[in-house]
Short mmCIF file of C-alpha atoms and ligand atoms in Angstrom, two decimals:
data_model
loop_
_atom_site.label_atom_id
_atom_site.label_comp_id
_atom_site.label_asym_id
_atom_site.label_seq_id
_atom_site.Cartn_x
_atom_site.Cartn_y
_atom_site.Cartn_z
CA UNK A 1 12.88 -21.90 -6.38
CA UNK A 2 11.21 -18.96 -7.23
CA UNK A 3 12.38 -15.42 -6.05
CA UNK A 4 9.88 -12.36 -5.97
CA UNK A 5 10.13 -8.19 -5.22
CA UNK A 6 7.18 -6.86 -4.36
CA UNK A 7 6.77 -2.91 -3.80
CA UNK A 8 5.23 -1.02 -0.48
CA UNK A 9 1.31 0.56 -1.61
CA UNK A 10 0.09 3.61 -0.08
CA UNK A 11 -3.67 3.70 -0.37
CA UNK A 12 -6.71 5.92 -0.36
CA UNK A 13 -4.86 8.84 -1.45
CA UNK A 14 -7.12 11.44 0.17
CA UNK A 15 -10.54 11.09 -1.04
CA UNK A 16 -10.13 7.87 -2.82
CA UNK A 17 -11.34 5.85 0.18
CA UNK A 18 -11.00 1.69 -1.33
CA UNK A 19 -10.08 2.89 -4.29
CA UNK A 20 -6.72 4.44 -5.28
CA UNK A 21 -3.40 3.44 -4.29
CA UNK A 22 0.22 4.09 -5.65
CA UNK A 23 3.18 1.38 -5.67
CA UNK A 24 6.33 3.21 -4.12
CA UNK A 25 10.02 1.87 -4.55
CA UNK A 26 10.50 0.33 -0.63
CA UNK A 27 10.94 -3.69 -1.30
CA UNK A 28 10.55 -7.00 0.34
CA UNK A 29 11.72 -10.01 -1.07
CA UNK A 30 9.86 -13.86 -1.06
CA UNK A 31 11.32 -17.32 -2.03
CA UNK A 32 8.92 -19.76 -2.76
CA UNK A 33 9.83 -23.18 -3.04
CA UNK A 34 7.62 -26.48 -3.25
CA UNK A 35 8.96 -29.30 -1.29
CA UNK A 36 7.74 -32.63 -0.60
CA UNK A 37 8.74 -31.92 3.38
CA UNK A 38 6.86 -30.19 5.58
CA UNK A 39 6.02 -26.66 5.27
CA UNK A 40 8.71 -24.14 6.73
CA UNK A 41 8.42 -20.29 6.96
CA UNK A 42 11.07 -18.01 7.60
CA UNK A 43 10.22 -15.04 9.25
CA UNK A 44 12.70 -11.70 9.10
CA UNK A 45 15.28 -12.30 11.82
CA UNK A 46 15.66 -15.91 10.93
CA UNK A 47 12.80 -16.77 13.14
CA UNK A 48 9.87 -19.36 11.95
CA UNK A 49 6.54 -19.50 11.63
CA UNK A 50 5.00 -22.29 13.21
CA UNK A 51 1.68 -21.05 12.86
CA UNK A 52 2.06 -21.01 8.80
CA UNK A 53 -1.85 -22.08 8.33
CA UNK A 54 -2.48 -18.34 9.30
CA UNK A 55 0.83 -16.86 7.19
CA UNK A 56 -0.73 -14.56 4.81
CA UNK A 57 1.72 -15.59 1.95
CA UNK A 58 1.31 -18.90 2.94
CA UNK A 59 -2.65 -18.32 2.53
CA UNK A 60 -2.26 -17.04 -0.69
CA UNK A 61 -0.01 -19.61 -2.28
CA UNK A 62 -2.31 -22.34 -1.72
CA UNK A 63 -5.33 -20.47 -2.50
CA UNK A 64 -3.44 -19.83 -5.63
CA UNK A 65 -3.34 -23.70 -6.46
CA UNK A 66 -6.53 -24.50 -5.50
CA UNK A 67 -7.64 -22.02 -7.86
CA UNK A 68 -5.66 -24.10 -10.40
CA UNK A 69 -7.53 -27.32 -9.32
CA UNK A 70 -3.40 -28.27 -8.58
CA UNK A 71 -2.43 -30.73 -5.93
CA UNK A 72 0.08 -30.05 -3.39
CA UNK A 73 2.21 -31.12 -0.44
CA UNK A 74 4.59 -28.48 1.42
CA UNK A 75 6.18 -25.12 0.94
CA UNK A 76 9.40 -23.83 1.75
CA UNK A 77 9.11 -20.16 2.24
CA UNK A 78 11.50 -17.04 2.91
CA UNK A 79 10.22 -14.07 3.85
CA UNK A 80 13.36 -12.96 5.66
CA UNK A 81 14.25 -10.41 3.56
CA UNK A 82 11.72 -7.09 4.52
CA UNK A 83 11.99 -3.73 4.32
CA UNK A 84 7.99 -2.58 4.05
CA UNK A 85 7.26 -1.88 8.04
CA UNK A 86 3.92 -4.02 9.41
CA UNK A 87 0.72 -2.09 10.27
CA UNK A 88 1.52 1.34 9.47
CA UNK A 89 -0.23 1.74 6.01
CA UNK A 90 2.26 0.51 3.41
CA UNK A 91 0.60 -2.30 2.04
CA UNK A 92 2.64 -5.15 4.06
CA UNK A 93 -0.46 -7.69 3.93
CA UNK A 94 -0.81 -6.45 0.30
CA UNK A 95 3.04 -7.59 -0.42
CA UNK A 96 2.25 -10.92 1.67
CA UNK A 97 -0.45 -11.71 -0.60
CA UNK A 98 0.48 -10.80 -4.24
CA UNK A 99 4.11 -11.98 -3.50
CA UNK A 100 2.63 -15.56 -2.47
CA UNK A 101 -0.06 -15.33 -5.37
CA UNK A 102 2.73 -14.42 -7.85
CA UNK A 103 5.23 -16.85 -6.76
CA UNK A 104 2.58 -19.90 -6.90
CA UNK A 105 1.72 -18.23 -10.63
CA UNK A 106 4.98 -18.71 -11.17
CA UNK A 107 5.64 -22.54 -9.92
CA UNK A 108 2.59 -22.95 -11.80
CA UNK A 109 4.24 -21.78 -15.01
CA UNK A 110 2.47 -18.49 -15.45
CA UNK A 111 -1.41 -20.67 -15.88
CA UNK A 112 -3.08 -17.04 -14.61
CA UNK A 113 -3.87 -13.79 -16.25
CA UNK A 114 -2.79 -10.54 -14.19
CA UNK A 115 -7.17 -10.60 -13.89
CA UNK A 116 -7.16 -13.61 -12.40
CA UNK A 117 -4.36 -13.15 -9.26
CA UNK A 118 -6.28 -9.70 -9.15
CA UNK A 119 -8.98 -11.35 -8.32
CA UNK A 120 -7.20 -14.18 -5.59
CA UNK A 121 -5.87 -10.81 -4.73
CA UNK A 122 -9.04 -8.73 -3.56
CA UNK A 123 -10.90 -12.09 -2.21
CA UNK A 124 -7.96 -12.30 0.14
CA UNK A 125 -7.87 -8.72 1.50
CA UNK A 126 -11.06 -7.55 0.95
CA UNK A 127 -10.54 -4.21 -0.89
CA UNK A 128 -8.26 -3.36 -4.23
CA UNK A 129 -6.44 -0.37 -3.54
CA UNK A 130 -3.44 -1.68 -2.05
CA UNK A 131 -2.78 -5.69 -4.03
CA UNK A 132 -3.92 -3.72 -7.58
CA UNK A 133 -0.60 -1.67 -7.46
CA UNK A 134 1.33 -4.17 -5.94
CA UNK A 135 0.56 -6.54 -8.81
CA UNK A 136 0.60 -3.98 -11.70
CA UNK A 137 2.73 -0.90 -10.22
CA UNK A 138 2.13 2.92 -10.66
CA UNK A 139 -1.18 4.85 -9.17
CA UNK A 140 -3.94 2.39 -9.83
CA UNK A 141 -7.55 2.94 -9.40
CA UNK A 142 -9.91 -0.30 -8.95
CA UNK A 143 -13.81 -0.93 -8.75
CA UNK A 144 -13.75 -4.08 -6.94
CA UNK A 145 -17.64 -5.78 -5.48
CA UNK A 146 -18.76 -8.02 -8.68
CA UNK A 147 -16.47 -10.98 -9.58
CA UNK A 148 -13.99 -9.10 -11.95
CA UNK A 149 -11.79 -5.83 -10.99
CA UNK A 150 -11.96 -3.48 -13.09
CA UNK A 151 -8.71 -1.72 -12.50
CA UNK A 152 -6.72 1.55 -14.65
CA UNK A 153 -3.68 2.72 -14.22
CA UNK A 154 -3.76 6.74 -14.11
CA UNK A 155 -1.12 8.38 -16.17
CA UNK A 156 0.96 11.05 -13.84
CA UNK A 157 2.45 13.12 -16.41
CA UNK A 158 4.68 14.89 -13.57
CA UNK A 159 7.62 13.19 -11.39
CA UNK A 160 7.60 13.63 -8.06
CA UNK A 161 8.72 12.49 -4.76
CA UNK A 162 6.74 10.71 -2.20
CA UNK A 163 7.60 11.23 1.52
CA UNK A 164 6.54 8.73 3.94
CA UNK A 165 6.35 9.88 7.80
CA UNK A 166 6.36 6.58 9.68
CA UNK A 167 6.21 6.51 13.20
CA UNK A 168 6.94 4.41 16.09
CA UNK A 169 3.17 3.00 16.98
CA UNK A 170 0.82 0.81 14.57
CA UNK A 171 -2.43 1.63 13.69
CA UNK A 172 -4.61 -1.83 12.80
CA UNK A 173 -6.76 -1.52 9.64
CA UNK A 174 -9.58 -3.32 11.30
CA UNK A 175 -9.68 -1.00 14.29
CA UNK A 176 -9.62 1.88 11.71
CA UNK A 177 -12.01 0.58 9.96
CA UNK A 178 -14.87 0.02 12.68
CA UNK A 179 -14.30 3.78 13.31
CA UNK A 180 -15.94 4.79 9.82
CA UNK A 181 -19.88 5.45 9.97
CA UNK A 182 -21.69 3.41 7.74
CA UNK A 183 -24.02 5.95 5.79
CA UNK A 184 -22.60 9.79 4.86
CA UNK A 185 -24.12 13.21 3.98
CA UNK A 186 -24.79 13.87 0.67
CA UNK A 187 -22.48 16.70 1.19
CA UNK A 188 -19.65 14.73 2.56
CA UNK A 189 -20.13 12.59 -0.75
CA UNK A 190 -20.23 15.42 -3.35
CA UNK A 191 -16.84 16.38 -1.67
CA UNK A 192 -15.07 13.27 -2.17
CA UNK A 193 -16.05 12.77 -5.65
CA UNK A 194 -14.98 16.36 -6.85
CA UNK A 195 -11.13 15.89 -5.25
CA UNK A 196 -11.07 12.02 -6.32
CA UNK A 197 -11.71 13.12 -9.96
CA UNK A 198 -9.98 16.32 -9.60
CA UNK A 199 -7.01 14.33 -8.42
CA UNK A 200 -7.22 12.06 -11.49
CA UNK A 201 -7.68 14.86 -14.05
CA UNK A 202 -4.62 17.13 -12.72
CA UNK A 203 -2.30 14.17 -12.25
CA UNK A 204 -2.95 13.35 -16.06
CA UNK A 205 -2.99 17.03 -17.16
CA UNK A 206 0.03 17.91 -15.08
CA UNK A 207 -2.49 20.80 -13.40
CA UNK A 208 0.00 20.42 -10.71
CA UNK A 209 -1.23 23.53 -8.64
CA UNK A 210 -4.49 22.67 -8.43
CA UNK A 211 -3.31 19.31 -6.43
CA UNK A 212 -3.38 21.35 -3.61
CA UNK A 213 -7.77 20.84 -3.22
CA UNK A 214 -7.48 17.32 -4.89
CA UNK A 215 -6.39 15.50 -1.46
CA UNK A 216 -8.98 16.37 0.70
CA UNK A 217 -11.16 13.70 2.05
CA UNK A 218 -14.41 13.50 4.47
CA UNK A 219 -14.56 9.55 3.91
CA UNK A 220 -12.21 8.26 6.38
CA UNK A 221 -9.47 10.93 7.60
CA UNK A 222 -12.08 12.61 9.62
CA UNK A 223 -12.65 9.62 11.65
CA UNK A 224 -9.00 8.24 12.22
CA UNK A 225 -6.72 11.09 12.59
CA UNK A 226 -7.22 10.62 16.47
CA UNK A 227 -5.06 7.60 16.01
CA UNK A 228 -1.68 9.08 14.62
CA UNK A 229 -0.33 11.81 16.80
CA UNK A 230 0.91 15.28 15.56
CA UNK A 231 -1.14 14.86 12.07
CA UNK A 232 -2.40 18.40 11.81
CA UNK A 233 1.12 19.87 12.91
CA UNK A 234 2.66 17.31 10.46
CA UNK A 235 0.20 18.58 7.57
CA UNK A 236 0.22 22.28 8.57
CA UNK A 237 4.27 22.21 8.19
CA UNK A 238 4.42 19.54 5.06
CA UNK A 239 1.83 22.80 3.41
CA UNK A 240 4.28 25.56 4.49
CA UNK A 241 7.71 23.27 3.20
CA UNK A 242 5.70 23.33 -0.77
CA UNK A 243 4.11 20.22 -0.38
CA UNK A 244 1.56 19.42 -2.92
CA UNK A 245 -0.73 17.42 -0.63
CA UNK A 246 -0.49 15.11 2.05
CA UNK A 247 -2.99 12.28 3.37
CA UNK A 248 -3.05 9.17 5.73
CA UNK A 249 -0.96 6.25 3.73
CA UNK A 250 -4.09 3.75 3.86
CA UNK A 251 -5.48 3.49 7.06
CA UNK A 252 -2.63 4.88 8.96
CA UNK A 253 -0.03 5.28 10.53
CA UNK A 254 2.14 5.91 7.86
CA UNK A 255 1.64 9.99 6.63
CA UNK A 256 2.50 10.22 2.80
CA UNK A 257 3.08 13.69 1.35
CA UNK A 258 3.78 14.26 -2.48
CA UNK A 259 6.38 16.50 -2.96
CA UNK A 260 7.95 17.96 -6.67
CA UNK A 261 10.95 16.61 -7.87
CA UNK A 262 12.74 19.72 -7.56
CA UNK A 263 11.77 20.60 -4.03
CA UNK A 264 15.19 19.64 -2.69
CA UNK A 265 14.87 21.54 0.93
CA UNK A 266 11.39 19.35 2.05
CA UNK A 267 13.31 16.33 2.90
CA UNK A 268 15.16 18.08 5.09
CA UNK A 269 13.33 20.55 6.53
CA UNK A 270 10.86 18.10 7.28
CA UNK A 271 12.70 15.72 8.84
CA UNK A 272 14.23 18.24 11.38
CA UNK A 273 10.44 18.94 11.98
CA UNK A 274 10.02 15.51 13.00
CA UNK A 275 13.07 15.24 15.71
CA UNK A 276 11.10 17.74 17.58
CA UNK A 277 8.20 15.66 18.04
CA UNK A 278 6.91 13.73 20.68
CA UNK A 279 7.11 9.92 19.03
CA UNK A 280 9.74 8.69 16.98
CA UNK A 281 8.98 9.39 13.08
CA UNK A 282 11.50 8.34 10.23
CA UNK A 283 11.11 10.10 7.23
CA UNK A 284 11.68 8.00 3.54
CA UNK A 285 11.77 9.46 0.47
CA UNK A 286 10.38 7.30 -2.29
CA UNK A 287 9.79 7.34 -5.96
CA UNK A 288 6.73 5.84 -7.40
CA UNK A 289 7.43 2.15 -8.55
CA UNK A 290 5.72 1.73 -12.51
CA UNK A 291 6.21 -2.02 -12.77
CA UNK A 292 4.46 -4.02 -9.23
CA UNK A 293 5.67 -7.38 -8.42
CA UNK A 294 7.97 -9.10 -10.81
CA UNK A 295 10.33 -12.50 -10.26
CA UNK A 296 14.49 -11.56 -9.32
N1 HSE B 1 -8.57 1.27 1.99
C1 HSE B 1 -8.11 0.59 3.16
C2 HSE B 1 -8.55 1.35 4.38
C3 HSE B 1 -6.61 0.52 3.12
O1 HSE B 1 -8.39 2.58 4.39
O2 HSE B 1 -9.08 0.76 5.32
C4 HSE B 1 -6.02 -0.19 4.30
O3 HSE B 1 -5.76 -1.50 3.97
#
């Protein structure tokens, strides 16, 4: 039996729109076992999938051995053990997939290269910026499209604390995505490239006051903030509480600011901000995870 952790993934990162996305310490937990029985998938709350043939970790194991040209029959697989909340931009599906891919690497006695489940990765769901962290850890930036990823980590040189607002209601990445136009201004586009490789450059140079333009984005915020309540309250007070920058946690509705280490007061001012809203938020604060999936 094989036992993985796989971290939570914020993606987009402000103007980094399929592109960047950061692994964050907030766990789930998959046992992977091959059986000669039927398949059996257990759910959180020791329920079971009966449906496993459209079980996203399920999905990925087999694709995993198919890839390998490796028979199989069943799998027995936990996924009881979750603490990354569904549809609210943390990279659940993301977890689902490289814990299954990772897992099936494993029972297959390690026969892929980190390029390779990369790449069962981003054929799964579609776009790198969440499964490239969760596989390798830290702030990863991806060019995904031709057969390879081509995938860096960026080197933050400062440590800081990530906040994640999460709030009661979900926000589906397909229904955020069909919001999106299909063709932007050539000013729109000039904007996102100057804060996606102004974000880079600070984060390596430890520029950390110019973060503060570097999360802007005209890509995708634009067009989804109408789906998360409160977000302009919740960045105008994140800004006054010393936040470096804030930004919709991949397509929503999670609301991820980055905060400095030594900011002690933000936690708490801003979750007494959040009691006073409308909807039910709960407030995390995370630490980026450097390592992505690994067997426990
Ligand atoms: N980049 C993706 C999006 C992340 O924003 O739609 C969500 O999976």
């Amino acid at each position: 039996m094989i036992r993985v952790r796989v971290p939570a993934t914020s993606a987009n990162m402000g103007a980094g729109f399929d592109t960047f996305g950061i692994a964050l310490k907030l766990y789930n937990e998959i046992e992977v076992e091959e059986t000669n029985c039927e398949n059996e998938i257990k759910l959180f709350g020791d329920r079971y999938d009966e449906d496993f043939k459209n079980n996203l970790t399920y999905q990925s194991i087999i694709k995993t051995y198919e890839y390998c040209n490796t028979p199989y029959n069943g799998f027995k697989i936990d996924m009881s053990k979750v603490n990354i909340p569904m549809s609210r931009g943390l990279g659940s599906s993301a977890a689902c997939i490289v814990g299954g891919i990772f897992a099936a690497n494993k029972l297959l006695k390690d026969k892929l290269s980190v390029d390779e489940m990369l790449r069962i990765a981003v054929s799964i769901e579609g776009h790198p910026d969440n499964v490239a962290p969760a596989l390798i850890g830290g702030m990863v930036t991806s060019i995904a499209g031709s057969e390879n990823v081509i995938h860096s980590k960026v080197n933050i040189k400062s440590n800081f604390k990530y906040a994640a607002m999460i709030p009661n209601f979900k926000v589906g990445t397909s229904d955020a995505r069909k919001v999106l136009p299909e063709c932007f201004s050539r000013n729109d586009v000039v904007f996102n490239i100057s804060r996606a490789a102004m974000l880079v450059s600070a984060l390596n140079n430890g520029e950390n006051e110019k973060l503060r333009y570097a999360f802007d984005d005209r890509l995708h915020q634009p067009y989804r903030k109408k789906f998360i309540h409160n977000l302009d309250e919740i960045f105008a007070r994140s800004k006054e509480l010393g936040a470096y920058g804030e930004f919709i946690s991949g397509s929503g509705s999670t609301l991820l600011s980055i905060v400095d280490e030594n900011n002690i007061d933000y936690f708490k001012n801003m979750s007494k901000f959040l009691k006073g809203l409308e909807n039910e938020w709960k407030l995390l604060e995370l630490t980026m995870d450097t390592d992505g999936v690994s067997e426990v």
